[in-house]
mmCIF file of C-alpha atoms and ligand atoms in Angstrom:
data_model
loop_
_atom_site.group_PDB
_atom_site.id
_atom_site.type_symbol
_atom_site.label_atom_id
_atom_site.label_comp_id
_atom_site.label_asym_id
_atom_site.label_seq_id
_atom_site.Cartn_x
_atom_site.Cartn_y
_atom_site.Cartn_z
ATOM 1 C CA MET A 1 6.286 -26.910 -36.307
ATOM 2 C CA LEU A 2 9.901 -25.898 -35.815
ATOM 3 C CA VAL A 3 8.838 -22.910 -33.747
ATOM 4 C CA THR A 4 6.705 -25.117 -31.504
ATOM 5 C CA SER A 5 9.554 -27.525 -30.840
ATOM 6 C CA ALA A 6 11.859 -24.621 -29.914
ATOM 7 C CA ARG A 7 9.347 -23.211 -27.428
ATOM 8 C CA PRO A 8 10.667 -24.839 -24.244
ATOM 9 C CA TYR A 9 14.003 -23.140 -24.952
ATOM 10 C CA LEU A 10 12.523 -19.646 -25.335
ATOM 11 C CA VAL A 11 11.507 -17.284 -22.550
ATOM 12 C CA GLU A 12 8.170 -16.413 -24.085
ATOM 13 C CA ARG A 13 7.291 -13.804 -21.465
ATOM 14 C CA ASN A 14 10.241 -11.705 -22.744
ATOM 15 C CA LEU A 15 9.025 -11.805 -26.355
ATOM 16 C CA PRO A 16 8.716 -9.958 -28.661
ATOM 17 C CA HIS A 17 12.437 -9.305 -28.616
ATOM 18 C CA PHE A 18 13.812 -5.777 -28.480
ATOM 19 C CA TRP A 19 15.758 -5.934 -31.782
ATOM 20 C CA CYS A 20 14.904 -3.520 -34.619
ATOM 21 C CA PRO A 21 12.651 -4.571 -37.524
ATOM 22 C CA GLY A 22 14.782 -6.348 -40.130
ATOM 23 C CA CYS A 23 17.619 -7.174 -37.720
ATOM 24 C CA GLY A 24 18.991 -10.684 -38.284
ATOM 25 C CA ASN A 25 19.352 -11.496 -34.586
ATOM 26 C CA GLY A 26 15.878 -13.053 -34.260
ATOM 27 C CA ILE A 27 16.676 -15.498 -37.069
ATOM 28 C CA ILE A 28 19.876 -16.573 -35.318
ATOM 29 C CA LEU A 29 18.205 -16.780 -31.906
ATOM 30 C CA SER A 30 15.436 -19.035 -33.203
ATOM 31 C CA ALA A 31 17.962 -21.239 -35.014
ATOM 32 C CA VAL A 32 19.903 -21.667 -31.748
ATOM 33 C CA ALA A 33 16.698 -22.552 -29.866
ATOM 34 C CA ARG A 34 15.702 -25.019 -32.607
ATOM 35 C CA ALA A 35 19.145 -26.624 -32.485
ATOM 36 C CA PHE A 36 18.891 -27.076 -28.692
ATOM 37 C CA ALA A 37 15.458 -28.651 -29.221
ATOM 38 C CA ARG A 38 16.616 -31.003 -31.979
ATOM 39 C CA LEU A 39 19.549 -32.131 -29.864
ATOM 40 C CA GLY A 40 17.254 -32.505 -26.861
ATOM 41 C CA TRP A 41 19.734 -30.696 -24.641
ATOM 42 C CA GLU A 42 18.710 -30.611 -21.012
ATOM 43 C CA ARG A 43 18.022 -27.005 -20.145
ATOM 44 C CA THR A 44 19.634 -27.352 -16.725
ATOM 45 C CA ARG A 45 22.852 -28.634 -18.304
ATOM 46 C CA THR A 46 23.025 -25.959 -21.004
ATOM 47 C CA VAL A 47 24.696 -22.583 -20.481
ATOM 48 C CA VAL A 48 24.688 -19.611 -22.817
ATOM 49 C CA VAL A 49 27.231 -16.890 -22.205
ATOM 50 C CA THR A 50 26.935 -13.487 -23.814
ATOM 51 C CA GLY A 51 28.890 -10.280 -23.818
ATOM 52 C CA ILE A 52 27.415 -6.860 -24.534
ATOM 53 C CA GLY A 53 25.638 -5.399 -27.533
ATOM 54 C CA CYS A 54 22.404 -6.096 -29.369
ATOM 55 C CA PHE A 55 23.131 -9.791 -29.868
ATOM 56 C CA GLY A 56 24.460 -9.889 -26.321
ATOM 57 C CA ARG A 57 20.833 -9.609 -25.247
ATOM 58 C CA ALA A 58 20.113 -13.062 -26.748
ATOM 59 C CA ASP A 59 20.394 -14.702 -23.325
ATOM 60 C CA ASP A 60 17.265 -12.798 -22.192
ATOM 61 C CA TYR A 61 15.218 -14.983 -24.518
ATOM 62 C CA LEU A 62 16.771 -18.419 -23.991
ATOM 63 C CA ASN A 63 15.312 -20.615 -21.286
ATOM 64 C CA VAL A 64 18.603 -22.207 -20.228
ATOM 65 C CA ASN A 65 21.303 -21.183 -17.741
ATOM 66 C CA ALA A 66 22.687 -17.837 -18.805
ATOM 67 C CA VAL A 67 25.579 -15.572 -17.924
ATOM 68 C CA HIS A 68 25.447 -12.054 -19.315
ATOM 69 C CA GLY A 69 29.079 -11.053 -19.214
ATOM 70 C CA THR A 70 31.044 -7.962 -20.107
ATOM 71 C CA HIS A 71 31.908 -6.819 -23.605
ATOM 72 C CA GLY A 72 34.525 -9.055 -25.208
ATOM 73 C CA ARG A 73 34.732 -11.468 -22.291
ATOM 74 C CA ALA A 74 32.047 -14.025 -23.134
ATOM 75 C CA LEU A 75 34.639 -16.592 -24.183
ATOM 76 C CA ALA A 76 36.755 -16.035 -21.077
ATOM 77 C CA ILE A 77 33.694 -16.717 -18.915
ATOM 78 C CA ALA A 78 32.662 -19.683 -21.073
ATOM 79 C CA THR A 79 36.188 -21.078 -20.685
ATOM 80 C CA GLY A 80 35.957 -20.941 -16.903
ATOM 81 C CA ILE A 81 32.548 -22.614 -16.882
ATOM 82 C CA LYS A 82 33.523 -25.456 -19.226
ATOM 83 C CA ALA A 83 36.889 -26.081 -17.535
ATOM 84 C CA ALA A 84 35.219 -26.246 -14.118
ATOM 85 C CA ASN A 85 32.329 -28.434 -15.274
ATOM 86 C CA PRO A 86 33.023 -30.254 -18.562
ATOM 87 C CA GLY A 87 29.629 -31.981 -18.364
ATOM 88 C CA LEU A 88 27.828 -28.764 -19.294
ATOM 89 C CA HIS A 89 26.969 -27.666 -22.846
ATOM 90 C CA VAL A 90 28.523 -24.209 -23.158
ATOM 91 C CA VAL A 91 27.628 -21.807 -25.957
ATOM 92 C CA ALA A 92 28.897 -18.230 -26.360
ATOM 93 C CA LEU A 93 26.653 -15.840 -28.293
ATOM 94 C CA MET A 94 28.465 -12.709 -29.488
ATOM 95 C CA GLY A 95 28.373 -9.837 -31.930
ATOM 96 C CA ASP A 96 31.362 -9.084 -34.170
ATOM 97 C CA GLY A 97 32.351 -6.213 -31.899
ATOM 98 C CA ASP A 98 32.207 -8.508 -28.923
ATOM 99 C CA CYS A 99 34.039 -11.488 -30.428
ATOM 100 C CA ALA A 100 36.362 -10.136 -33.100
ATOM 101 C CA THR A 101 37.107 -6.640 -31.821
ATOM 102 C CA ILE A 102 37.188 -6.104 -28.079
ATOM 103 C CA GLY A 103 37.349 -9.863 -27.435
ATOM 104 C CA GLY A 104 39.816 -10.705 -30.203
ATOM 105 C CA ASN A 105 42.515 -11.994 -27.904
ATOM 106 C CA HIS A 106 40.133 -14.256 -25.971
ATOM 107 C CA PHE A 107 38.831 -15.528 -29.292
ATOM 108 C CA LEU A 108 42.286 -16.485 -30.591
ATOM 109 C CA HIS A 109 43.125 -18.389 -27.441
ATOM 110 C CA ALA A 110 39.750 -20.122 -27.265
ATOM 111 C CA CYS A 111 40.369 -21.415 -30.814
ATOM 112 C CA ARG A 112 43.861 -22.557 -29.910
ATOM 113 C CA ARG A 113 42.919 -24.095 -26.537
ATOM 114 C CA ASN A 114 40.056 -26.137 -27.956
ATOM 115 C CA LEU A 115 37.710 -26.548 -25.042
ATOM 116 C CA THR A 116 34.376 -27.871 -26.295
ATOM 117 C CA ILE A 117 32.572 -24.543 -26.554
ATOM 118 C CA THR A 118 30.514 -23.305 -29.496
ATOM 119 C CA ALA A 119 30.777 -19.638 -30.427
ATOM 120 C CA VAL A 120 27.897 -18.235 -32.472
ATOM 121 C CA VAL A 121 28.782 -14.839 -33.896
ATOM 122 C CA ALA A 122 26.138 -12.518 -35.324
ATOM 123 C CA ASN A 123 28.292 -10.496 -37.709
ATOM 124 C CA ASN A 124 26.341 -7.374 -38.685
ATOM 125 C CA LEU A 125 29.623 -5.669 -39.664
ATOM 126 C CA ASN A 126 29.315 -2.937 -37.054
ATOM 127 C CA TYR A 127 28.662 -2.058 -33.425
ATOM 128 C CA GLY A 128 24.876 -2.049 -33.588
ATOM 129 C CA MET A 129 23.913 -1.153 -30.058
ATOM 130 C CA THR A 130 26.075 1.955 -29.710
ATOM 131 C CA GLY A 131 25.173 3.584 -33.031
ATOM 132 C CA GLY A 132 26.908 1.834 -35.919
ATOM 133 C CA GLN A 133 30.630 2.358 -35.276
ATOM 134 C CA TYR A 134 33.057 0.228 -37.297
ATOM 135 C CA SER A 135 34.236 -3.078 -35.852
ATOM 136 C CA ALA A 136 37.117 -5.405 -36.755
ATOM 137 C CA THR A 137 34.968 -7.074 -39.436
ATOM 138 C CA THR A 138 33.761 -3.890 -41.173
ATOM 139 C CA PRO A 139 34.836 -4.127 -44.822
ATOM 140 C CA ALA A 140 37.253 -1.517 -46.220
ATOM 141 C CA GLY A 141 35.498 1.451 -47.778
ATOM 142 C CA SER A 142 32.275 1.034 -45.759
ATOM 143 C CA THR A 143 30.568 4.039 -44.277
ATOM 144 C CA THR A 144 29.905 3.853 -40.549
ATOM 145 C CA SER A 145 29.327 6.458 -37.853
ATOM 146 C CA THR A 146 33.087 6.459 -37.154
ATOM 147 C CA SER A 147 34.165 6.242 -40.816
ATOM 148 C CA PRO A 148 31.871 8.726 -42.537
ATOM 149 C CA LEU A 149 34.296 9.121 -45.448
ATOM 150 C CA GLY A 150 34.912 5.383 -45.899
ATOM 151 C CA HIS A 151 36.636 2.859 -43.652
ATOM 152 C CA ALA A 152 40.399 2.835 -44.223
ATOM 153 C CA GLU A 153 41.074 -0.569 -42.590
ATOM 154 C CA SER A 154 40.389 -4.043 -43.971
ATOM 155 C CA GLY A 155 37.862 -6.332 -42.304
ATOM 156 C CA LEU A 156 39.019 -9.402 -40.406
ATOM 157 C CA ASP A 157 37.993 -12.791 -41.836
ATOM 158 C CA LEU A 158 36.925 -14.419 -38.594
ATOM 159 C CA CYS A 159 36.577 -17.926 -40.036
ATOM 160 C CA ARG A 160 40.048 -17.967 -41.547
ATOM 161 C CA VAL A 161 41.509 -16.659 -38.317
ATOM 162 C CA ALA A 162 39.676 -19.338 -36.297
ATOM 163 C CA ALA A 163 40.787 -22.115 -38.637
ATOM 164 C CA ALA A 164 44.410 -20.883 -38.581
ATOM 165 C CA ALA A 165 44.354 -20.662 -34.778
ATOM 166 C CA GLY A 166 43.324 -24.320 -34.519
ATOM 167 C CA ALA A 167 39.546 -24.363 -33.950
ATOM 168 C CA MET A 168 38.122 -27.814 -34.650
ATOM 169 C CA TYR A 169 34.961 -26.796 -36.512
ATOM 170 C CA VAL A 170 34.458 -23.499 -38.328
ATOM 171 C CA ALA A 171 31.602 -22.504 -40.632
ATOM 172 C CA ARG A 172 30.047 -19.361 -42.046
ATOM 173 C CA THR A 173 26.595 -18.709 -43.416
ATOM 174 C CA THR A 174 24.126 -15.821 -43.581
ATOM 175 C CA VAL A 175 20.709 -15.058 -42.130
ATOM 176 C CA TYR A 176 19.249 -15.742 -45.589
ATOM 177 C CA HIS A 177 20.598 -19.325 -45.700
ATOM 178 C CA VAL A 178 18.659 -20.659 -42.734
ATOM 179 C CA HIS A 179 18.877 -24.300 -43.841
ATOM 180 C CA LEU A 180 22.675 -24.004 -43.757
ATOM 181 C CA LEU A 181 22.509 -22.198 -40.433
ATOM 182 C CA ASP A 182 20.523 -25.100 -38.939
ATOM 183 C CA ARG A 183 22.974 -27.634 -40.345
ATOM 184 C CA TYR A 184 26.130 -25.791 -39.253
ATOM 185 C CA LEU A 185 24.777 -25.113 -35.770
ATOM 186 C CA GLU A 186 23.984 -28.755 -35.198
ATOM 187 C CA ALA A 187 27.416 -29.816 -36.486
ATOM 188 C CA ALA A 188 29.142 -27.222 -34.282
ATOM 189 C CA LEU A 189 27.160 -27.995 -31.147
ATOM 190 C CA THR A 190 27.994 -31.698 -31.389
ATOM 191 C CA HIS A 191 31.666 -31.272 -32.349
ATOM 192 C CA PRO A 192 34.378 -31.997 -29.750
ATOM 193 C CA GLY A 193 36.692 -29.018 -29.334
ATOM 194 C CA PHE A 194 36.107 -25.348 -30.082
ATOM 195 C CA SER A 195 33.590 -24.556 -32.810
ATOM 196 C CA LEU A 196 32.532 -21.352 -34.502
ATOM 197 C CA VAL A 197 29.464 -20.540 -36.560
ATOM 198 C CA GLU A 198 29.709 -17.052 -38.015
ATOM 199 C CA VAL A 199 26.399 -15.741 -39.295
ATOM 200 C CA MET A 200 26.449 -12.721 -41.600
ATOM 201 C CA SER A 201 23.562 -10.627 -40.406
ATOM 202 C CA SER A 202 21.624 -7.515 -41.358
ATOM 203 C CA CYS A 203 21.628 -4.247 -39.420
ATOM 204 C CA PRO A 204 19.284 -2.142 -41.577
ATOM 205 C CA VAL A 205 19.176 0.732 -39.086
ATOM 206 C CA TYR A 206 22.922 1.436 -39.035
ATOM 207 C CA PHE A 207 25.134 -0.489 -41.466
ATOM 208 C CA GLY A 208 22.363 -0.733 -44.065
ATOM 209 C CA ARG A 209 21.352 2.909 -43.815
ATOM 210 C CA TYR A 210 24.913 4.282 -43.809
ATOM 211 C CA ASN A 211 25.820 2.166 -46.839
ATOM 212 C CA ARG A 212 22.536 2.670 -48.708
ATOM 213 C CA LEU A 213 21.811 -1.037 -48.828
ATOM 214 C CA GLY A 214 18.044 -0.581 -48.711
ATOM 215 C CA GLY A 215 15.621 -1.911 -46.123
ATOM 216 C CA PRO A 216 15.327 -5.322 -44.481
ATOM 217 C CA VAL A 217 14.124 -7.074 -47.655
ATOM 218 C CA GLU A 218 16.896 -5.643 -49.847
ATOM 219 C CA MET A 219 19.505 -6.541 -47.238
ATOM 220 C CA MET A 220 18.199 -10.082 -47.130
ATOM 221 C CA GLU A 221 18.303 -10.251 -50.934
ATOM 222 C CA ARG A 222 21.848 -8.966 -50.802
ATOM 223 C CA TRP A 223 22.989 -11.871 -48.605
ATOM 224 C CA ARG A 224 21.585 -14.260 -51.183
ATOM 225 C CA LYS A 225 23.473 -12.467 -53.963
ATOM 226 C CA VAL A 226 26.855 -11.969 -52.324
ATOM 227 C CA ALA A 227 27.199 -15.400 -50.686
ATOM 228 C CA VAL A 228 29.470 -17.731 -52.641
ATOM 229 C CA PRO A 229 30.245 -21.334 -51.639
ATOM 230 C CA LEU A 230 33.769 -21.523 -50.255
ATOM 231 C CA GLU A 231 35.107 -23.770 -53.058
ATOM 232 C CA LYS A 232 33.800 -21.424 -55.775
ATOM 233 C CA TYR A 233 35.049 -18.364 -53.900
ATOM 234 C CA GLY A 234 38.565 -19.835 -53.996
ATOM 235 C CA GLU A 235 38.388 -20.060 -57.784
ATOM 236 C CA LEU A 236 37.243 -16.457 -58.270
ATOM 237 C CA PRO A 237 39.852 -14.010 -59.573
ATOM 238 C CA GLU A 238 40.838 -11.562 -56.828
ATOM 239 C CA PRO A 239 38.853 -8.538 -58.163
ATOM 240 C CA GLU A 240 35.644 -10.597 -58.322
ATOM 241 C CA ARG A 241 35.889 -11.479 -54.640
ATOM 242 C CA GLU A 242 35.266 -7.832 -53.781
ATOM 243 C CA GLY A 243 31.954 -7.473 -51.975
ATOM 244 C CA ARG A 244 31.324 -11.222 -51.849
ATOM 245 C CA VAL A 245 31.236 -13.482 -48.820
ATOM 246 C CA ALA A 246 32.536 -17.053 -48.778
ATOM 247 C CA VAL A 247 30.099 -19.389 -47.037
ATOM 248 C CA GLY A 248 30.751 -22.994 -46.064
ATOM 249 C CA VAL A 249 32.842 -25.120 -43.746
ATOM 250 C CA PHE A 250 36.345 -23.733 -43.179
ATOM 251 C CA ALA A 251 37.570 -26.403 -40.739
ATOM 252 C CA ASP A 252 36.267 -29.781 -39.639
ATOM 253 C CA HIS A 253 38.898 -31.656 -37.641
ATOM 254 C CA ARG A 254 38.687 -34.316 -34.985
ATOM 255 C CA GLY A 255 41.052 -34.162 -32.062
ATOM 256 C CA GLU A 256 41.267 -34.437 -28.324
ATOM 257 C CA PRO A 257 39.557 -31.433 -26.755
ATOM 258 C CA PHE A 258 41.196 -29.476 -23.959
ATOM 259 C CA GLU A 259 38.920 -30.796 -21.217
ATOM 260 C CA GLU A 260 40.178 -34.357 -21.777
ATOM 261 C CA ARG A 261 43.820 -33.297 -21.689
ATOM 262 C CA TYR A 262 43.107 -31.188 -18.638
ATOM 263 C CA ARG A 263 41.426 -34.135 -16.881
ATOM 264 C CA ARG A 264 44.647 -36.147 -17.287
ATOM 265 C CA VAL A 265 46.668 -33.287 -15.830
ATOM 266 C CA GLN A 266 44.241 -33.121 -12.906
ATOM 267 C CA GLU A 267 44.571 -36.881 -12.341
ATOM 268 C CA ALA A 268 48.359 -36.627 -12.469
ATOM 269 C CA ALA A 269 48.214 -33.779 -9.965
ATOM 270 C CA ARG A 270 45.993 -35.846 -7.647
ATOM 271 C CA GLY A 271 48.391 -38.786 -7.974
ATOM 272 C CA ALA A 272 51.380 -36.578 -7.158
ATOM 273 C CA ARG A 273 49.549 -35.122 -4.182
ATOM 274 C CA ALA A 274 48.568 -38.588 -2.907
ATOM 275 C CA GLY A 275 52.247 -39.633 -3.200
ATOM 276 C CA GLU A 276 53.317 -36.599 -1.202
ATOM 277 C CA VAL A 277 50.766 -37.347 1.517
ATOM 278 C CA SER A 278 51.772 -41.039 1.840
ATOM 279 C CA GLU A 279 55.454 -40.096 2.071
ATOM 280 C CA ARG A 280 54.820 -37.920 5.139
HETATM 281 C C1 TPP B 301 34.333 -2.640 -22.133
HETATM 282 C C2 TPP B 301 33.231 -1.968 -22.895
HETATM 283 N N1 TPP B 301 33.529 -1.123 -23.909
HETATM 284 C C3 TPP B 301 32.539 -0.547 -24.623
HETATM 285 C C4 TPP B 301 31.239 -0.775 -24.290
HETATM 286 C C5 TPP B 301 30.146 -0.080 -25.058
HETATM 287 N N2 TPP B 301 29.430 -0.958 -25.957
HETATM 288 C C6 TPP B 301 28.258 -1.529 -25.637
HETATM 289 S S1 TPP B 301 27.581 -2.398 -26.879
HETATM 290 C C7 TPP B 301 28.897 -2.062 -27.881
HETATM 291 C C8 TPP B 301 28.950 -2.549 -29.305
HETATM 292 C C9 TPP B 301 28.474 -3.934 -29.505
HETATM 293 O O1 TPP B 301 28.747 -4.315 -30.822
HETATM 294 P P1 TPP B 301 28.707 -5.851 -31.227
HETATM 295 O O2 TPP B 301 29.432 -6.657 -30.219
HETATM 296 O O3 TPP B 301 29.115 -5.967 -32.648
HETATM 297 O O4 TPP B 301 27.158 -6.227 -31.076
HETATM 298 P P2 TPP B 301 25.846 -5.678 -31.812
HETATM 299 O O5 TPP B 301 25.321 -4.583 -30.943
HETATM 300 O O6 TPP B 301 26.225 -5.207 -33.179
HETATM 301 O O7 TPP B 301 24.961 -6.885 -31.832
HETATM 302 C C10 TPP B 301 29.837 -1.257 -27.227
HETATM 303 C C11 TPP B 301 31.083 -0.746 -27.828
HETATM 304 C C12 TPP B 301 30.949 -1.647 -23.224
HETATM 305 N N3 TPP B 301 29.711 -1.942 -22.883
HETATM 306 N N4 TPP B 301 31.953 -2.223 -22.547
#
């Protein structure tokens, strides 16, 4: 039933999608399409913006306006679109490489600026499309194609960064917890200001294989096991947090989004200009 209601938002002629068996991207894509359907968003007033990478191909399958941007720049493009036309629903779909790594600076400023844009990040903990290199979210010690002896850096906690930078709504879930994914997406898509839904996702072909996490089923099972509700995660002694992922809502604030502040500045500018013209 859910699939049927999402149909108008999917480009069925492009299906099946090109993602590998066991990849979490299809789960996230269908949740986004279902959310659009539940909210009844007009397709002509909805824009998805993507960068590059496996999840960056998501716009091929969504039957709304789409801009396929360059790696790391989805949020910069989304910012331009929303600022120019605040009446549009603007959603950026990105991988962790796209959002947290190459696009990290755009991400910080999008959180701080608080235009009403929703970022959906498929965090598979590596650069999937180019062969499993480490990204900014790859956990320390992980094996990737560029850290064959174990990753020496620590992974970035995207949700904490977003909350600290001022994003209005921030939540994390996994591809196993689809009910939470549906709930968080709907909350994010209807929240004024910048919102982020980070979805921990499986890449069995690279991250899973390099780290001996088993196949698609085992990786799915693993998300169930390692996910800990945010409140409980906070109570865990430091060593027990190792390998676990806090899921839940990291920020949920109400405030005036950028587009409203910007509209006032525009009005003031028009007023000043009109004054100048009448003085002449
Ligand atoms: C500016 C730029 N640098 C590097 C690349 C090469 N490149 C293409 S996809 C990709 C990795 C994408 O990883 P991520 O954003 O995590 O998405 P995933 O493929 O894992 O879904 C890279 C580095 C590029 N296309 N553009």
